[in-house]
XYZ file of C-alpha atoms in Angstrom:
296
model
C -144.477 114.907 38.672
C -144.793 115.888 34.556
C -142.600 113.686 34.473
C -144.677 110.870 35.891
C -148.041 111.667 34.269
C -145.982 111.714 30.780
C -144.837 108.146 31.956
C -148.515 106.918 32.681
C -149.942 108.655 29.840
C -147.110 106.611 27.467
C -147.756 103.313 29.449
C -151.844 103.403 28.648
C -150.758 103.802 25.174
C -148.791 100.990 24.783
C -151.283 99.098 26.742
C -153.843 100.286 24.381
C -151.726 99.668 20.898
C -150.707 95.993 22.678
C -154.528 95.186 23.566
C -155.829 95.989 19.287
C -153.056 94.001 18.513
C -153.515 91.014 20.472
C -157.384 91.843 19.327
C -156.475 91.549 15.557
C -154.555 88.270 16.063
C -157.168 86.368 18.065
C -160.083 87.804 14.720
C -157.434 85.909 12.380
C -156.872 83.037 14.398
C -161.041 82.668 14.598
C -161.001 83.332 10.753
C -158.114 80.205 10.302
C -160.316 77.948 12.553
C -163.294 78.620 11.149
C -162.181 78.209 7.472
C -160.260 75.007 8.614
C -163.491 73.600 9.953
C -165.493 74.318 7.010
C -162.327 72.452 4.750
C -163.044 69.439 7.071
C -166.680 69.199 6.631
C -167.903 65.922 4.849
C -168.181 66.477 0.885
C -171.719 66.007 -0.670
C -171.922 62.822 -2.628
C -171.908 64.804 -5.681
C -168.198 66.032 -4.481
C -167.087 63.192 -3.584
C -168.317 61.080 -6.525
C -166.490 63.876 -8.725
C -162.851 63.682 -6.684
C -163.169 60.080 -6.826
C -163.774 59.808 -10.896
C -161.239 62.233 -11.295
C -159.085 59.907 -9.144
C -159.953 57.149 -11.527
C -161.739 55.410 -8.751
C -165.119 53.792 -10.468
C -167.800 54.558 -7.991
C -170.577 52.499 -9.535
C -173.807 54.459 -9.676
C -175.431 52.071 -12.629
C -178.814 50.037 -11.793
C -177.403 46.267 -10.500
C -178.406 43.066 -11.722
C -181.519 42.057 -9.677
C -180.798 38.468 -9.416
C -177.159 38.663 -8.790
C -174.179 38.383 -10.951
C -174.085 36.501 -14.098
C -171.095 34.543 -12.375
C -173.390 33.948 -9.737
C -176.552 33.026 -11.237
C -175.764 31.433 -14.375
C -176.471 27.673 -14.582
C -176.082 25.366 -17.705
C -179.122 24.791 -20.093
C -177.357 22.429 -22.435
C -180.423 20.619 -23.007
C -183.662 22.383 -21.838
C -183.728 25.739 -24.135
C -182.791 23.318 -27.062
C -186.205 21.519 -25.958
C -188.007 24.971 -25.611
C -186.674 25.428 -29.352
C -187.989 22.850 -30.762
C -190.983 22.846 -29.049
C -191.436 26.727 -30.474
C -189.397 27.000 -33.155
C -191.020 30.369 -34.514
C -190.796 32.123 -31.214
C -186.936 30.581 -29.646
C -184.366 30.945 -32.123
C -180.803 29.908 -31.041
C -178.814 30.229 -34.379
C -179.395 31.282 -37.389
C -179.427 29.227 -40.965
C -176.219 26.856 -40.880
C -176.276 26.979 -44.964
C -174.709 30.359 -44.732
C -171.266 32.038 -43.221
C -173.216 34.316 -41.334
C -172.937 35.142 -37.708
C -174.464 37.970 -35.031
C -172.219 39.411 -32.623
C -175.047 39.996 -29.024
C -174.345 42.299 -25.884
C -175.989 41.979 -22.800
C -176.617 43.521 -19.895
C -175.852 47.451 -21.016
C -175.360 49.821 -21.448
C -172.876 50.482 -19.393
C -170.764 53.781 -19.222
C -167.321 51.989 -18.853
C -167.496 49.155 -21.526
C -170.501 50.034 -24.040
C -168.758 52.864 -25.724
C -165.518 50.205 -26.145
C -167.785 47.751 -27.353
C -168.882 50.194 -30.114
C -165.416 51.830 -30.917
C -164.261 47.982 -31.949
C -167.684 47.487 -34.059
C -167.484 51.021 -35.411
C -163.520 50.507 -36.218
C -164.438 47.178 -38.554
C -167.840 48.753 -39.747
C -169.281 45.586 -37.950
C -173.457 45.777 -37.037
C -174.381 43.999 -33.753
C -177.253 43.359 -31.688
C -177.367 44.763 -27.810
C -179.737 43.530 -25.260
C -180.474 46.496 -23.230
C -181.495 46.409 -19.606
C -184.407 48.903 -19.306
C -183.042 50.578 -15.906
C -179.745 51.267 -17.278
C -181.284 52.440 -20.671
C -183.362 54.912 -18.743
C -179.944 56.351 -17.080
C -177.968 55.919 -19.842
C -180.093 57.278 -22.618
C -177.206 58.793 -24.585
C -174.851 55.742 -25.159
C -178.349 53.722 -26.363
C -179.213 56.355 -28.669
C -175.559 56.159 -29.839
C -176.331 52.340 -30.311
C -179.409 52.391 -32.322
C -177.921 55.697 -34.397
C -174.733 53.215 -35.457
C -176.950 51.174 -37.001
C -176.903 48.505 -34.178
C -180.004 45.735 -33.572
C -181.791 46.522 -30.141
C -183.646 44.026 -28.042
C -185.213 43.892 -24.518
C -183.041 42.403 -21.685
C -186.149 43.278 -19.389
C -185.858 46.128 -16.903
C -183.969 45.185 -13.874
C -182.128 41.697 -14.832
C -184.061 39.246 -12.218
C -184.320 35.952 -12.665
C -187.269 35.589 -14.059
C -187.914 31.497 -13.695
C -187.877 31.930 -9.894
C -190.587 35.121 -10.167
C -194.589 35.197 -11.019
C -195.319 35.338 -14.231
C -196.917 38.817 -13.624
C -193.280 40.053 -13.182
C -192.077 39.102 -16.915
C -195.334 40.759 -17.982
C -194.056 43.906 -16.152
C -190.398 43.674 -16.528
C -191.416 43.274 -20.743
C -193.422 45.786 -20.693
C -191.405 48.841 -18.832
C -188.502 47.873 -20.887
C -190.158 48.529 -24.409
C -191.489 51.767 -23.161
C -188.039 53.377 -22.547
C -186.419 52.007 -25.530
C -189.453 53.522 -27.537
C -189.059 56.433 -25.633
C -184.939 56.438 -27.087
C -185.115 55.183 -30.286
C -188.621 55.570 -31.779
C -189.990 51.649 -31.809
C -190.684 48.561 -29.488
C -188.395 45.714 -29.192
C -189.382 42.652 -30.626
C -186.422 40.540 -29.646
C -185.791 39.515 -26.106
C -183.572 37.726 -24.107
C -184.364 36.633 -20.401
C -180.825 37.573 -18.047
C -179.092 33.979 -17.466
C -180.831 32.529 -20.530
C -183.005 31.015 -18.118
C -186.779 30.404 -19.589
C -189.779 27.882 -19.119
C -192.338 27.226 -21.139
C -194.929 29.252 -19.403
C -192.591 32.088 -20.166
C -192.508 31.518 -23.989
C -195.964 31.100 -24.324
C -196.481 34.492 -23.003
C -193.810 36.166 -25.005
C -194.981 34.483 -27.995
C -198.260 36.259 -27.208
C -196.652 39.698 -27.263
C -195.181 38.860 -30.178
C -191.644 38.622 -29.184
C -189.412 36.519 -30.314
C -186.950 34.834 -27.908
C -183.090 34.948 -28.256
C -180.731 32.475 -27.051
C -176.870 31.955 -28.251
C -174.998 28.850 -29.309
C -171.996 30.396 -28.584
C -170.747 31.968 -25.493
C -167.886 33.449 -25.127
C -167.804 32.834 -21.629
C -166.240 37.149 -20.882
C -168.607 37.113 -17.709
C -166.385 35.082 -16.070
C -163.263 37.545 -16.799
C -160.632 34.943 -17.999
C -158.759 37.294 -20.414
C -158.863 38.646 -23.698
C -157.032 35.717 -25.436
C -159.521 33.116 -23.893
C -162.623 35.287 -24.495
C -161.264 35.201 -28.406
C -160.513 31.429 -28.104
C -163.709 30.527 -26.964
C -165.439 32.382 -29.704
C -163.053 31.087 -32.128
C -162.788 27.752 -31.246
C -166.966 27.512 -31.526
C -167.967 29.631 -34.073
C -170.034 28.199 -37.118
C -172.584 28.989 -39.560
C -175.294 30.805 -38.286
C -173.842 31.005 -34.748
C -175.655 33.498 -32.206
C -172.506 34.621 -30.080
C -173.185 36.019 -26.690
C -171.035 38.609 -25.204
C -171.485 41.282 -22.756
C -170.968 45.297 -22.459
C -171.858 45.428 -18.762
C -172.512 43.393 -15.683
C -172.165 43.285 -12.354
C -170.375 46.286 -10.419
C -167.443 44.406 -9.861
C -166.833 43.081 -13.038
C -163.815 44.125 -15.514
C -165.078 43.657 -18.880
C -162.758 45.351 -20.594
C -161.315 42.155 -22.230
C -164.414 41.888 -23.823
C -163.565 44.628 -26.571
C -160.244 43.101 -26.752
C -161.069 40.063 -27.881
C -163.470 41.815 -29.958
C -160.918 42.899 -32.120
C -159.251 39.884 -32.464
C -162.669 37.865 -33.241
C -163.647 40.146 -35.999
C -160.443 40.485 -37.772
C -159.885 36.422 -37.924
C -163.633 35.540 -38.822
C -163.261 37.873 -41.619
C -160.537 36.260 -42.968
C -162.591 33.171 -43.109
C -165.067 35.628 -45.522
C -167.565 35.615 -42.425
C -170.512 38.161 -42.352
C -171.372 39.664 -39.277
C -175.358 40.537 -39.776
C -177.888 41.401 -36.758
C -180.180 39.279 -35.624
C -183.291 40.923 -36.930
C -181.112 39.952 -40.547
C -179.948 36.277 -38.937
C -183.178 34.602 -38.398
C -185.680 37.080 -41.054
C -187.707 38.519 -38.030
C -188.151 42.722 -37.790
C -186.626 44.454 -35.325
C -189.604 46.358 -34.269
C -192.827 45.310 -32.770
């Protein structure tokens, strides 16, 4: 009978020591599921922007071109801003004096986080002044690589605030588009814009006349390196190269649409400075091109 109550009395206490244990292995297996479920919770965009930057995975955050891409959009004014030139010939300047070996180096459409600052390492590199035609959205997010433009010396102009296509809008919208535009870049860099340069070249005369009334003074190219269309580094040089005169305005770009690789851009770069400098070519700003301030 002791015997048999000893038994019992050892069985409930294996029972017992069996029932914590089985207790402490289902808390950790809760603990694991739990903690797996949190792993496999969605990331907040600001994660999984981070993981995908440090992937080097561009995730393209940047204000976009409100009339579409440049390779999109752009249509050939051979004839009709040469008209608009001539017609207003102290407010549309396409070149400069073609007495002199002079040229101005323009970028549109920044700045842009992943080509502006290569843009400025080539200019900075040759101890080359440019002129950059700043879109006011990306400006406003981007207020640190501006800055770093107009503190290298660099001409600034107004490439109007979110790059629409201003021909096909009311003329109330290049009124607001100027406007916003010079208010950030005072905001960065101390002064108003008096350059500007409407996205895709594209202008009227009702346009002019009004910019002419705010006393801008419009900016076209004779030159165009053609880089929005992304053929390459050695045909972005070539075209340059193979254009290039006295006086030339040469139109380039340090940002664009989301999709676009400009990288060949600053390569060419490079390779334009270096040979037009053999030639004894000075590379001058606008503002110094045509004899116009930079500031309002």
């Amino acid at each position: 009978m002791k015997w048999r109550l000893s038994a019992l009395k050892y069985g409930k206490g294996i029972c017992t020591l069996i029932s914590i244990g089985l207790l402490f292995i289902i808390l950790i297996a809760c603990q694991n599921t739990n903690q797996e479920g949190r792993n496999s919770q969605p990331q907040s965009l600001e994660q999984t922007k981070y993981n995908q930057e440090d992937d080097n995975d561009y995730l393209d955050d940047q204000p976009q071109l409100a009339g579409g891409s440049e390779r999109d959009v752009r249509e050939p004014h051979p004839v009709s801003n040469n008209k608009l030139q001539k017609e207003y010939p102290n407010i549309v300047f396409l070149h400069g004096s073609p007495k002199k070996n002079q040229v101005a180096l323009t970028f549109d459409d920044g700045p842009d986080t992943r080509f502006t600052p290569q843009v400025l390492d080539v200019l900075a590199k040759h101890d080359v002044k440019a002129t950059f035609f700043l879109i006011g959205a990306r400006a406003k997010v981007n207020r640190e690589i501006a800055k770093r433009i107009h503190d290298e010396g660099h001409a600034i102009g107004n490439h109007t605030y979110w790059h629409p296509n201003l021909p096909k809008e009311e003329l109330g919208r290049l009124h607001w588009e100027l406007t916003e535009t010079e208010q950030v870049i005072k905001d960065i860099t101390g002064f108003k814009p008096r350059l500007f340069r409407s996205p895709y070249g594209a202008l009227n005369d009702e346009m002019v006349k009004m910019l002419g009334e705010k006393n801008n003074t419009v900016i076209g190219w004779n030159v165009d390196s053609l880089d929005w269309k992304q053929p390459g580094a050695d045909i972005v040089s070539d075209n340059v190269l193979s254009s290039v005169g006295f006086g030339s305005i040469i139109l380039m770009h340090d940002g664009g649409d989301w999709s676009m690789d400009l990288s060949g851009t600053a390569q060419a770069l490079d390779k334009i400075i270096s040979k037009l400098k053999k030639d004894g070519t000075k590379f001058v700003t606008v503002p110094e091109l045509i004899g116009v301030p930079e500031a309002k």
